[in-house]
Every structure is written in C-alpha cells, then in structure tokens.
XYZ file of C-alpha atoms in Angstrom:
625
model
C 0.000 0.000 0.000
C 2.845 2.399 0.870
C 4.605 1.621 -2.411
C 1.411 2.291 -4.384
C 0.870 5.662 -2.678
C 4.482 6.641 -3.299
C 4.237 5.794 -7.005
C 0.896 7.603 -7.282
C 2.328 10.806 -5.747
C 5.357 10.743 -8.072
C 3.205 10.218 -11.187
C 0.807 12.961 -10.090
C 3.730 15.389 -9.624
C 5.094 14.565 -13.091
C 1.695 15.108 -14.728
C 1.303 18.397 -12.838
C 4.693 19.545 -14.133
C 3.751 18.591 -17.700
C 0.492 20.490 -17.370
C 2.405 23.539 -16.172
C 4.797 23.415 -19.121
C 1.943 23.036 -21.600
C 0.178 25.955 -19.913
C 3.222 28.124 -20.468
C 3.168 27.279 -24.174
C -0.537 28.026 -24.301
C -0.042 31.468 -22.733
C 2.817 32.078 -25.111
C 0.521 31.204 -28.023
C -2.110 33.631 -26.739
C 0.421 36.488 -26.995
C 1.726 35.313 -30.378
C 1.984 37.813 -33.342
C -0.849 38.144 -35.896
C -0.179 36.074 -39.006
C -0.644 37.988 -42.279
C 0.193 37.422 -45.921
C 3.006 38.941 -48.009
C 0.576 41.070 -49.994
C -0.840 42.796 -46.916
C 2.673 43.477 -45.669
C 3.526 45.092 -49.015
C 0.406 47.304 -48.813
C 1.339 48.461 -45.284
C 4.886 49.257 -46.405
C 3.658 51.237 -49.409
C 1.228 53.073 -47.101
C 4.019 54.095 -44.688
C 2.497 52.152 -41.755
C 5.488 49.848 -41.077
C 8.194 50.900 -38.661
C 10.474 47.828 -38.681
C 10.782 44.391 -40.235
C 12.795 41.673 -38.450
C 14.031 38.841 -40.650
C 14.558 35.552 -38.812
C 14.875 32.462 -40.954
C 11.587 31.881 -42.800
C 9.688 34.350 -40.659
C 9.293 38.114 -41.073
C 8.136 39.990 -37.972
C 6.445 43.293 -38.834
C 6.285 46.109 -36.278
C 3.827 48.912 -37.088
C 4.285 52.564 -36.236
C 1.082 52.404 -34.198
C 2.288 51.301 -30.751
C -1.123 49.796 -29.881
C -1.172 47.605 -32.945
C -0.051 44.007 -32.357
C 3.042 42.613 -34.027
C 2.506 40.823 -37.313
C 4.186 37.729 -38.661
C 4.736 36.740 -42.280
C 5.971 33.357 -43.428
C 8.070 33.450 -46.583
C 9.590 30.770 -48.747
C 13.063 29.670 -47.606
C 14.790 30.568 -50.893
C 13.353 34.116 -51.066
C 15.157 36.965 -49.337
C 13.400 40.085 -48.006
C 15.005 42.199 -50.798
C 13.786 39.882 -53.549
C 10.243 39.997 -52.133
C 10.287 43.793 -52.148
C 11.546 43.802 -55.754
C 9.098 41.182 -56.957
C 6.148 43.049 -55.417
C 7.305 46.376 -56.860
C 7.956 48.218 -53.588
C 9.609 51.539 -54.371
C 13.080 52.262 -53.023
C 11.716 55.325 -51.211
C 9.214 53.233 -49.279
C 11.928 50.743 -48.364
C 14.038 53.552 -46.961
C 11.288 54.462 -44.486
C 11.451 51.084 -42.714
C 14.143 49.496 -40.572
C 15.267 46.011 -41.665
C 16.835 43.778 -38.960
C 18.206 40.281 -39.500
C 18.104 38.105 -36.305
C 19.413 34.579 -35.750
C 16.838 32.001 -34.691
C 17.272 30.659 -31.070
C 18.195 26.960 -30.853
C 16.303 26.610 -27.553
C 13.218 28.097 -29.154
C 13.493 25.680 -32.058
C 13.814 22.765 -29.599
C 11.013 23.996 -27.357
C 8.556 24.743 -30.122
C 9.262 21.826 -32.421
C 10.832 18.942 -30.483
C 9.514 19.260 -26.906
C 5.797 18.967 -27.739
C 6.520 15.686 -29.492
C 8.718 14.347 -26.684
C 6.483 15.225 -23.719
C 3.841 12.498 -24.267
C 6.588 9.943 -24.791
C 8.327 11.018 -21.555
C 5.065 10.769 -19.598
C 4.420 7.246 -20.913
C 7.973 6.110 -20.102
C 7.788 7.487 -16.540
C 4.372 5.897 -15.982
C 5.506 2.453 -17.081
C 8.749 2.764 -15.107
C 6.987 3.248 -11.782
C 4.313 0.689 -12.556
C 6.882 -1.996 -13.335
C 9.302 -1.154 -10.536
C 7.341 -3.288 -8.068
C 7.517 -6.261 -10.422
C 11.238 -5.692 -10.882
C 11.652 -5.710 -7.093
C 9.946 -9.085 -6.931
C 12.190 -10.397 -9.687
C 15.267 -9.107 -7.879
C 14.120 -10.878 -4.707
C 13.592 -14.061 -6.657
C 17.076 -13.780 -8.163
C 18.489 -12.932 -4.706
C 17.370 -16.120 -2.999
C 20.883 -17.460 -3.275
C 22.399 -14.484 -1.450
C 23.123 -14.957 2.244
C 22.455 -11.408 3.541
C 24.127 -12.018 6.907
C 23.924 -9.553 9.768
C 27.357 -7.993 9.842
C 28.853 -6.363 12.918
C 31.864 -4.130 12.290
C 34.490 -3.035 14.847
C 33.233 0.550 14.755
C 29.625 -0.385 15.570
C 28.046 0.880 18.797
C 27.132 -2.686 19.810
C 30.826 -3.500 20.060
C 31.346 -6.357 22.550
C 34.538 -7.564 24.220
C 35.385 -10.087 26.910
C 34.834 -7.330 29.480
C 31.137 -7.434 28.598
C 30.987 -11.196 29.215
C 30.839 -12.098 32.896
C 31.782 -15.578 34.042
C 32.665 -18.320 31.522
C 36.317 -18.059 32.533
C 37.421 -21.360 30.981
C 35.566 -20.636 27.753
C 37.217 -17.220 27.421
C 40.642 -18.770 27.967
C 39.987 -21.231 25.131
C 38.828 -18.453 22.823
C 41.796 -16.162 23.495
C 43.873 -18.292 21.105
C 41.376 -17.520 18.336
C 41.668 -13.814 19.153
C 45.481 -13.983 19.044
C 45.382 -15.733 15.669
C 43.076 -13.109 14.157
C 45.283 -10.324 15.500
C 48.639 -11.783 14.472
C 48.728 -14.850 12.219
C 52.466 -14.656 11.530
C 53.633 -15.973 14.890
C 51.464 -19.061 14.487
C 52.661 -19.627 10.914
C 56.276 -19.196 12.002
C 55.820 -21.925 14.615
C 54.087 -24.209 12.117
C 50.887 -24.152 14.121
C 47.436 -24.217 12.542
C 44.625 -22.505 14.342
C 41.352 -24.467 14.505
C 39.154 -23.759 11.512
C 35.957 -24.145 13.468
C 34.960 -23.457 17.064
C 31.749 -25.018 18.344
C 30.185 -23.329 21.375
C 28.084 -25.783 23.378
C 25.880 -24.964 26.328
C 22.355 -24.718 27.632
C 20.076 -21.989 26.258
C 20.805 -18.602 27.787
C 24.400 -19.303 28.849
C 25.851 -16.654 26.482
C 27.078 -18.509 23.393
C 26.169 -15.750 20.922
C 27.533 -13.061 23.240
C 30.859 -14.896 23.481
C 31.120 -15.136 19.688
C 30.516 -11.378 19.381
C 33.104 -10.752 22.086
C 35.723 -12.744 20.150
C 35.129 -10.558 17.088
C 35.250 -7.458 19.274
C 38.506 -8.477 20.956
C 40.107 -9.287 17.604
C 38.637 -6.132 16.028
C 37.481 -8.001 12.900
C 34.156 -8.140 10.972
C 31.529 -10.522 12.342
C 29.087 -12.274 9.979
C 26.102 -13.686 11.855
C 23.451 -16.041 10.468
C 21.089 -18.585 11.961
C 21.077 -22.167 10.747
C 17.424 -21.902 9.754
C 18.172 -18.994 7.371
C 20.007 -21.284 4.953
C 17.070 -23.523 4.150
C 14.261 -22.240 1.918
C 11.533 -23.803 -0.183
C 13.750 -23.793 -3.301
C 16.235 -26.580 -3.857
C 19.874 -25.463 -3.764
C 19.217 -22.141 -2.007
C 20.921 -23.226 1.213
C 24.122 -24.305 -0.514
C 24.155 -21.094 -2.555
C 23.797 -18.991 0.582
C 26.636 -20.863 2.252
C 28.899 -20.121 -0.710
C 27.855 -16.466 -0.724
C 28.426 -16.140 3.031
C 31.936 -17.553 2.864
C 32.791 -15.412 -0.183
C 31.815 -12.283 1.732
C 33.877 -13.402 4.717
C 36.922 -14.116 2.504
C 36.774 -10.617 1.022
C 36.609 -9.128 4.538
C 39.267 -11.479 6.024
C 40.381 -11.706 8.728
C 36.790 -12.253 9.818
C 34.514 -14.487 11.862
C 31.540 -16.383 10.456
C 29.062 -17.251 13.205
C 26.259 -19.766 12.582
C 23.763 -19.776 15.420
C 21.693 -22.906 16.101
C 23.728 -24.926 13.622
C 21.783 -28.068 14.521
C 19.003 -26.736 12.223
C 21.123 -27.795 9.228
C 23.867 -29.874 10.833
C 21.869 -32.842 12.112
C 23.161 -36.318 11.493
C 22.565 -37.344 7.880
C 20.588 -40.453 7.094
C 18.758 -40.534 10.426
C 15.396 -39.839 8.812
C 14.469 -37.474 11.669
C 14.761 -33.766 12.298
C 13.875 -32.725 8.761
C 16.154 -35.130 6.944
C 15.654 -34.016 3.336
C 17.927 -33.352 0.393
C 17.926 -29.564 0.744
C 19.142 -29.650 4.349
C 21.792 -32.223 3.509
C 22.994 -30.183 0.510
C 23.390 -27.191 2.799
C 25.348 -29.275 5.316
C 27.544 -30.697 2.556
C 28.359 -27.187 1.341
C 29.309 -26.094 4.873
C 31.615 -29.101 5.137
C 33.265 -28.284 1.797
C 33.716 -24.602 2.644
C 35.327 -25.418 5.981
C 37.765 -28.048 4.727
C 37.602 -28.261 0.961
C 40.016 -27.586 -1.878
C 40.023 -23.819 -1.344
C 41.539 -22.757 1.982
C 39.691 -20.111 3.985
C 42.672 -18.028 5.038
C 41.847 -15.657 7.858
C 38.246 -16.885 8.207
C 37.282 -18.683 11.403
C 33.899 -20.348 11.628
C 32.118 -20.277 14.975
C 28.843 -22.026 15.667
C 26.534 -22.442 18.637
C 24.204 -25.237 19.637
C 22.577 -26.649 22.739
C 22.273 -30.083 21.097
C 25.798 -31.229 20.153
C 24.706 -34.883 20.396
C 22.595 -34.614 17.212
C 25.280 -33.061 14.985
C 26.709 -34.972 12.055
C 30.090 -36.593 12.861
C 31.627 -34.989 9.769
C 31.134 -31.573 11.372
C 33.043 -32.587 14.498
C 36.064 -34.209 12.909
C 39.506 -32.498 12.925
C 39.716 -29.861 10.223
C 36.191 -28.607 10.812
C 34.737 -27.962 14.242
C 37.768 -29.492 15.864
C 37.616 -27.243 18.925
C 34.587 -27.587 21.134
C 34.079 -25.089 23.952
C 31.557 -26.008 26.629
C 29.879 -23.112 28.410
C 28.723 -24.299 31.817
C 25.977 -22.935 33.998
C 27.344 -19.971 35.972
C 28.515 -20.679 39.507
C 27.989 -18.272 42.396
C 30.986 -16.105 41.444
C 29.890 -15.982 37.808
C 26.339 -15.081 38.823
C 27.643 -12.238 40.947
C 29.629 -10.851 38.000
C 26.677 -11.268 35.622
C 24.324 -9.513 38.039
C 26.835 -6.675 38.438
C 26.913 -6.123 34.671
C 23.140 -6.229 34.248
C 22.662 -3.957 37.291
C 24.398 -1.089 35.470
C 21.946 1.679 34.735
C 19.433 0.353 37.280
C 18.984 2.289 40.554
C 19.335 -0.520 43.100
C 18.500 0.146 46.734
C 21.393 0.177 49.204
C 19.822 -2.792 51.014
C 20.444 -5.085 48.045
C 23.539 -7.252 48.293
C 24.588 -8.641 44.903
C 26.452 -11.514 46.587
C 23.372 -12.630 48.531
C 21.252 -12.321 45.402
C 23.730 -14.593 43.608
C 23.342 -17.098 46.453
C 19.570 -17.111 45.974
C 19.735 -17.794 42.243
C 21.517 -21.128 41.752
C 20.656 -22.759 38.457
C 19.965 -19.406 36.769
C 21.589 -18.775 33.394
C 22.877 -15.373 32.293
C 19.638 -14.767 30.401
C 17.618 -15.671 33.516
C 19.592 -13.190 35.618
C 19.107 -10.423 33.063
C 15.390 -11.190 33.002
C 15.310 -11.202 36.809
C 16.667 -7.653 37.115
C 14.493 -6.454 34.266
C 11.365 -7.836 35.948
C 12.430 -6.162 39.204
C 12.841 -2.819 37.414
C 9.403 -3.149 35.790
C 7.863 -4.008 39.160
C 9.488 -0.954 40.790
C 8.051 1.298 38.057
C 4.574 -0.191 38.556
C 4.855 0.532 42.280
C 6.008 4.112 41.538
C 9.275 3.705 43.409
C 12.499 5.608 42.714
C 14.754 2.592 43.168
C 14.643 -1.205 43.039
C 14.221 -2.662 46.515
C 14.683 -6.055 48.125
C 10.973 -6.868 47.827
C 11.016 -6.376 44.053
C 14.128 -8.551 43.704
C 12.731 -11.451 45.754
C 9.366 -11.313 44.028
C 11.070 -11.287 40.635
C 13.037 -14.439 41.547
C 9.778 -16.254 42.163
C 8.180 -14.741 39.068
C 11.015 -16.006 36.849
C 10.786 -19.457 38.449
C 7.032 -19.929 38.673
C 5.280 -17.094 36.873
C 3.259 -14.130 38.173
C 1.080 -14.278 41.241
C -2.585 -15.065 40.663
C -4.120 -13.370 43.684
C -7.380 -12.922 41.833
C -7.868 -16.687 41.607
C -10.978 -17.490 43.652
C -10.597 -20.568 45.890
C -12.951 -22.054 48.429
C -12.056 -22.285 52.119
C -11.644 -26.052 51.802
C -9.238 -25.703 48.834
C -7.275 -23.063 50.725
C -7.048 -25.342 53.756
C -5.978 -28.314 51.636
C -3.273 -26.183 49.962
C -2.026 -24.976 53.350
C -1.682 -28.538 54.678
C -0.079 -29.667 51.415
C 2.630 -26.957 51.430
C 3.164 -27.266 55.183
C 3.729 -30.995 54.684
C 6.488 -30.272 52.154
C 8.039 -27.642 54.399
C 8.051 -29.675 57.645
C 9.506 -32.800 56.009
C 12.085 -30.830 54.032
C 13.024 -28.749 57.064
C 13.581 -31.695 59.409
C 15.347 -34.136 57.061
C 19.118 -33.472 57.209
C 19.900 -33.968 53.502
C 17.333 -31.535 52.081
C 18.208 -27.994 51.098
C 17.163 -25.199 53.480
C 13.525 -24.110 53.139
C 13.419 -20.437 52.167
C 9.744 -19.725 51.694
C 6.300 -21.329 51.843
C 3.249 -19.798 50.157
C -0.317 -20.775 49.344
C -0.666 -17.959 46.786
C -1.096 -19.371 43.304
C 1.735 -18.700 40.854
C 1.680 -19.881 37.275
C 0.164 -23.355 37.260
C 1.003 -24.075 40.903
C -1.685 -23.659 43.556
C 1.037 -23.009 46.144
C 4.752 -23.624 46.484
C 7.563 -24.470 48.886
C 10.865 -22.911 47.884
C 14.159 -24.490 48.913
C 17.593 -23.301 47.886
C 21.069 -24.774 48.413
C 23.655 -22.902 50.451
C 26.438 -23.594 47.950
C 26.959 -24.892 44.437
C 27.209 -28.683 44.233
C 27.267 -30.952 41.202
C 26.680 -34.378 42.713
C 23.794 -36.127 44.467
C 24.185 -38.898 47.020
C 21.747 -41.715 47.698
C 20.828 -40.181 51.081
C 20.093 -36.834 49.414
C 17.892 -38.488 46.809
C 15.930 -40.353 49.489
C 15.324 -37.204 51.530
C 14.274 -35.327 48.372
C 11.797 -38.067 47.557
C 10.383 -37.873 51.091
C 9.990 -34.093 50.825
C 8.336 -34.417 47.410
C 5.806 -36.829 48.900
C 5.270 -34.665 51.991
C 2.130 -33.110 50.485
C 0.741 -36.509 49.515
C 1.510 -37.983 52.949
C -0.040 -35.080 54.875
C -3.294 -35.284 52.912
C -3.600 -38.996 53.784
C -2.681 -38.281 57.409
C -5.076 -35.358 57.956
C -7.965 -35.975 55.549
C -7.810 -39.747 55.087
C -7.466 -41.867 51.947
C -10.986 -41.045 50.769
C -10.220 -37.288 50.684
C -7.000 -37.380 48.643
C -7.029 -34.500 46.133
C -5.416 -34.000 42.733
C -2.922 -31.564 44.275
C -0.014 -34.035 44.632
C -0.115 -35.098 40.949
C 2.888 -32.989 39.955
C 4.821 -34.121 43.051
C 4.128 -37.772 42.263
C 5.318 -37.305 38.693
C 8.575 -35.626 39.738
C 9.225 -38.147 42.503
C 8.612 -41.085 40.170
C 11.060 -39.612 37.661
C 13.745 -39.212 40.356
C 13.230 -42.775 41.611
C 13.394 -44.132 38.062
C 16.646 -42.251 37.376
C 18.109 -43.613 40.635
C 17.455 -47.154 39.425
C 18.152 -47.084 35.682
C 20.821 -44.389 35.406
C 22.666 -43.993 38.702
C 22.948 -47.656 39.787
C 21.529 -46.979 43.272
C 19.487 -50.177 43.489
C 21.042 -52.923 45.655
C 18.903 -55.554 43.954
C 19.809 -54.653 40.342
C 23.427 -53.802 40.983
C 25.857 -51.270 39.523
C 24.706 -50.881 35.939
C 22.516 -48.666 33.766
C 19.414 -49.745 31.905
C 18.391 -48.419 28.496
C 20.235 -46.275 25.983
C 18.535 -43.296 24.350
C 21.503 -42.663 22.072
C 21.054 -39.987 19.420
C 17.485 -40.889 18.492
C 16.128 -37.399 19.029
C 13.254 -35.541 17.412
C 12.214 -31.939 18.109
C 14.251 -31.834 21.300
C 12.543 -34.867 22.884
C 13.152 -38.587 23.087
C 11.349 -40.661 20.507
C 11.990 -43.836 22.418
C 14.408 -45.808 24.503
C 16.638 -48.518 23.126
C 16.086 -51.280 25.643
C 19.071 -53.427 26.528
C 17.317 -55.500 29.209
C 14.688 -58.204 29.377
C 11.053 -58.042 30.409
C 11.937 -59.688 33.701
C 14.461 -56.956 34.412
C 11.819 -54.379 33.477
C 9.565 -55.799 36.190
C 12.418 -55.629 38.690
C 13.013 -51.980 37.748
C 9.353 -51.214 38.428
C 9.602 -52.985 41.777
C 12.691 -51.014 42.777
C 11.083 -47.705 41.763
C 8.021 -48.643 43.796
C 10.219 -49.562 46.770
C 11.947 -46.167 46.754
C 8.580 -44.402 46.498
C 7.015 -46.375 49.362
C 10.069 -45.845 51.587
C 9.906 -42.119 50.879
C 6.187 -41.971 51.701
C 6.766 -43.899 54.941
C 9.585 -41.557 55.946
C 7.425 -38.487 55.213
C 4.511 -40.005 57.163
C 6.675 -40.734 60.209
C 8.218 -37.256 60.191
C 4.793 -35.580 60.002
C 3.299 -37.818 62.684
C 6.092 -37.011 65.138
C 5.840 -33.256 64.410
C 2.104 -32.802 63.971
C 2.023 -29.901 66.419
C 4.529 -27.939 64.321
C 2.578 -28.894 61.200
C -0.672 -27.465 62.633
C 1.104 -24.316 63.749
C 2.536 -23.727 60.261
C -0.882 -24.343 58.681
C -2.449 -21.759 60.979
C 0.149 -19.139 60.037
C -0.239 -19.937 56.325
C -4.015 -19.530 56.486
C -3.523 -16.176 58.205
C -0.583 -14.696 56.247
C -0.572 -16.865 53.076
C 3.243 -16.532 52.818
C 5.959 -17.423 55.331
C 9.605 -16.412 54.916
C 12.661 -18.300 56.209
C 12.907 -16.475 59.565
C 9.275 -17.233 60.437
C 9.717 -20.860 59.362
C 12.659 -21.243 61.760
C 10.635 -19.621 64.548
C 7.757 -22.077 64.009
C 10.019 -25.117 63.831
C 12.076 -24.000 66.814
C 15.529 -24.677 65.358
C 17.888 -23.286 62.725
C 18.825 -24.813 59.358
C 22.499 -23.850 59.608
C 23.522 -27.484 60.076
C 22.266 -28.442 56.620
C 24.480 -29.017 53.614
C 23.558 -28.311 50.041
C 22.052 -31.240 48.191
C 21.659 -29.916 44.694
C 22.928 -27.579 42.014
C 19.876 -25.327 41.863
C 16.547 -24.152 43.203
C 13.859 -26.764 43.681
C 10.167 -26.186 44.180
C 7.489 -28.446 45.617
C 3.962 -27.443 44.817
C-alpha cells in the first residue's frame, strides 16, 4: 500500500509539471503575433504604416508605427530573401528607406522547445508511468534472483554494539579457550612461524541462555574483525539449492573481509546427522550441510576466516562436522557458579537504581541454576515491578518477588478458591516444608506460600547454600520424602478417601527421580551397579522418541519394583516425620491460612531450630507445589 501511494504521488507530480509546461506554451501562443500574408505586408509598407521588419529564418516579424497595434508575422519561402520579395512586389526604393530592416538569428532553444519538446512530452510521460508501474515487479524479480544471497547480519568493529570479553561475565574457561582464536586473528604470523594451525571451526556448546552468541561477538570485538552472523534456519528455503548457494555467498563475503569471523547460530538446524530420517532429513538440508563441510575443509583454503557455531544439542550433529579440520575445537559453556552469577548480576545492574539494602552476593546465592539470560530477566522484571509501584529505586521486595516470578510465573491473587481448597493447599505446602526442614539432607527451606503462581496452587521454595554438582543416595531419598510430603499429609489429615489432585505434579517428579536412581545412577542394591536403556542420538524436536532397551522383560519388572520400593520408603519416611511433628505442622498451617506466605525467619521460629547445620544437596533451586 505504501509503495502504491508513493508511485501515485510521483506520477501525479510529473503530470502536474507537464500540465504547467503546456500551460506556459498556451499562454505564449495567446500572446503570439498576428499572421498575415506577403501582400498585406507590401500594402502596409507602401502606405508608410510599417516601422520595422525583423528577418529571422523563414519568418518576417512586422512592427507597425502604431504602438497599440499588435506585431505581425509573415511566413516566406526559404529561398526568397526580403530584398527579392520587395523587388518582386514592386515596392519603391523610397518606401523601403522608411522602414528598418533587422536580421536576427533564430534561437536553438526556441526551435527545440517549439518543435521537439511537444513531441517528446507524451513519450516522456508514458515512459515514466511504465517505469513506476513496473518497478514493483522488478523488485519481486530481484528478490527471486536474490534467494541465493546470504544477507548475513554484519557487525563491524566501529559499531556501537561493540562487545569484548569485558562485557561477558563468568565463563572463565571458555574465554581462555577463545583467546587463542583472538590472538590468531590479531597476528597470524607468529602461528605460521611456529608451524601451528589454528582451529578452523569453534563449536560453542551450552544450555540456552548461557551466552554462546555473546561470546562469539566478544571474540570478534577483541580481535577487532568483521563478524558475519546467520542462523542455521536462514540457509534452508523452499527452493532446492538455495541453502548451498547462501553458504557459498556467506563464505565469499567473509573471505573478502578477512580476517573475519563467520558465526552460525543454532547450527543443529542444518547440521543434524545425515541419514537418520528425523529432524527434517531431506535433500535440501543435507545439501546445505555438505556445502558447509566443503567450505570449511575443501580444496580452497579459507585463510583468515574462522567459523564459529553455537548449539545446545551437540549430540545430534553430524560426525563430519566434528572431525579435525572442521569444528575441531569444542568449547563447553557451563551454567554460571555463584561467582559468575555475581559478575553477571553486576553487569546487568548497570543503569538500574538498586537500593542500598540489596547485596549482589546474597542475590547470587539465591539464584543457583539461573543462566545469564535468567539473571538479566530477573533484574528487568524487578525494574518493571518498581516502576509499577512508583518507586524511585529497586528494593529487596522487588528482587525477591522477581526471583519467584522467573521461576514460577506471576502471582494469581485474583484466583478465587474455596475455604476447603485453601485449607488443603495450606496442609499440602506445610507438609512439604516440615519434612524438608527436618530431614538433614534436604536444602534449606526459604519460603512457603499458598498464593497461586503460574500453574502451581502453592509452592515451597528451597535453595542450596552452595553450588554442588553431585547427588548422594541419602540426598535423593530425603528429596523423595519431601516431594511426597504433600501426599503424605493429605492422607494423614484428611484420610485416603479425601486425597485430592494436588499431589499429581509431586508424584510425577518423585517417580522420575526414583526411576533415574534405578536405571541411570545404579543406586538399586537388587539390580546392581549398571545402567538400563540407551537413548543414544534418536532425538526428534528436542525430545526422546523412544528408549533402546538393553534388558529383558523380567528386568523391566524388577526396575518397576525397585522404583516402587523407593517411592514407598519415601512416603513412609514423610509419614513418620509428620506424625512425630504434627504440632509444628498445625502451627505452620495456621500461620499460612492467616498470612498466606511465610519467609525463612518465620519458618525457623515455628520449627524451633535453625537450618544452619544443613548441607547443600543440589545444584539449583527446587520447588514443591
């Protein structure tokens, strides 16, 4: 619509200009001299009425002595001169002496304007009209012809969005690995002199939100070289051969700008294992992958061009991509630890007016398991919340509420619940909290709430005191007991006939943990130290299509029995803990029904002892709802 209006305005302006020019000619014609014949001119000369005759080419312009009389124009034959006309018509020499004769040269512009321009104007208007009408079609044709062009997003060293390693908090080991790439791009000669070859491809692997793309930009910024950025999905189109053409075009652009970095984000979109028949295994995707392989290690060397790629699914990539000579350096970006989280929070806190009561270190302690993207989102949500509350700075309340919002979703205070549902939720969450608080291998309980958030009717929040990467059997058993605390308390207080659907999510999570303990971690005494099942690389759309079973049906029954045993032991442990501490359970339920939310200090006051003796049992935040 915008293009049509633009073309319409241009055409209208051109037609208006043409109309103006034609109007000028029309006014000029209105003031044009009176055309007369040769005979009448001769009569006026013989009668002494003519003052001057101007001779210009084939035209004689007659000016009369009467100033009010209009000028007259006579057209003569080209071969006849003014003198011959006077002689042929018998004009006396005395009459000729009374008039002034002036010979003027004819203007070239006038000849062009009067003779050529009127013929050209319609042609010009038609050409302009068709030009603008067909320009849209030409644009479509150009787009069709440009399908094979890559059109990458290019970041140059002088851009405002210039990133360096200073802008990347944490990821210390990854930055150390990438410094060699930076040194090579800055000074290739010292590597060549030593006979060393820098890796042609660097594959960044890590969970979503850990900063893979940011690290790639930082490498280009540190090396001060151009950065060509494309996503894996941008190579594949509906036309066959487009992906391979775009790969060639991308690498050609990078070679002309060398030294440079080519960054392919989400390379698993085109780099999945060939011949698997899953994940979009078609000829076009495989042609694109083949072209990437050839460009990285083919007959033509890519001097000064380093290919970087990012993926969170390295297990599905084709082996040819990972062999030496292609992506032969793989950099794993781990989840940030407490020191990394503190640095990340410090960077994202710039430009945000934080209250003096906020301690970045303590905030880092309360966010285990958060990625860099989660931490950025956390502070952004806190800033938005402070604006909504019309505050001048971001306080502790906004930070803590934003942690829960990122984990669970926004509060749903408007959700109408009956008194019985509210009571059931209070007992359910108190059951989680009491069991988790008293068992020695559970993480400290930080908060209990019966306010609905996201899909949870209530929640019990527990956080580790330090970063750990391993689970023990005792920790797993206590976690299972805490997960079944809500289920056990409903049976204890309301009876088997009044069990609700509230524990469904807890049962699902607990069953998954018990199954992993048996089949993956070898924690079953009956089945021994081995794993059961192999998922391999049979992956579709990020999920498992099925398990490759390497055990018999009899073993499958034994696995089910062991899972059931762990679940029943956990329920029994939760039931015993709640029975022995029913008074504390009732007290916590009463406070929950009154306040709806209990923080860590109030929980310790209700339970009558501190949680300082506890050790961390997990790498991140866990929630029982």
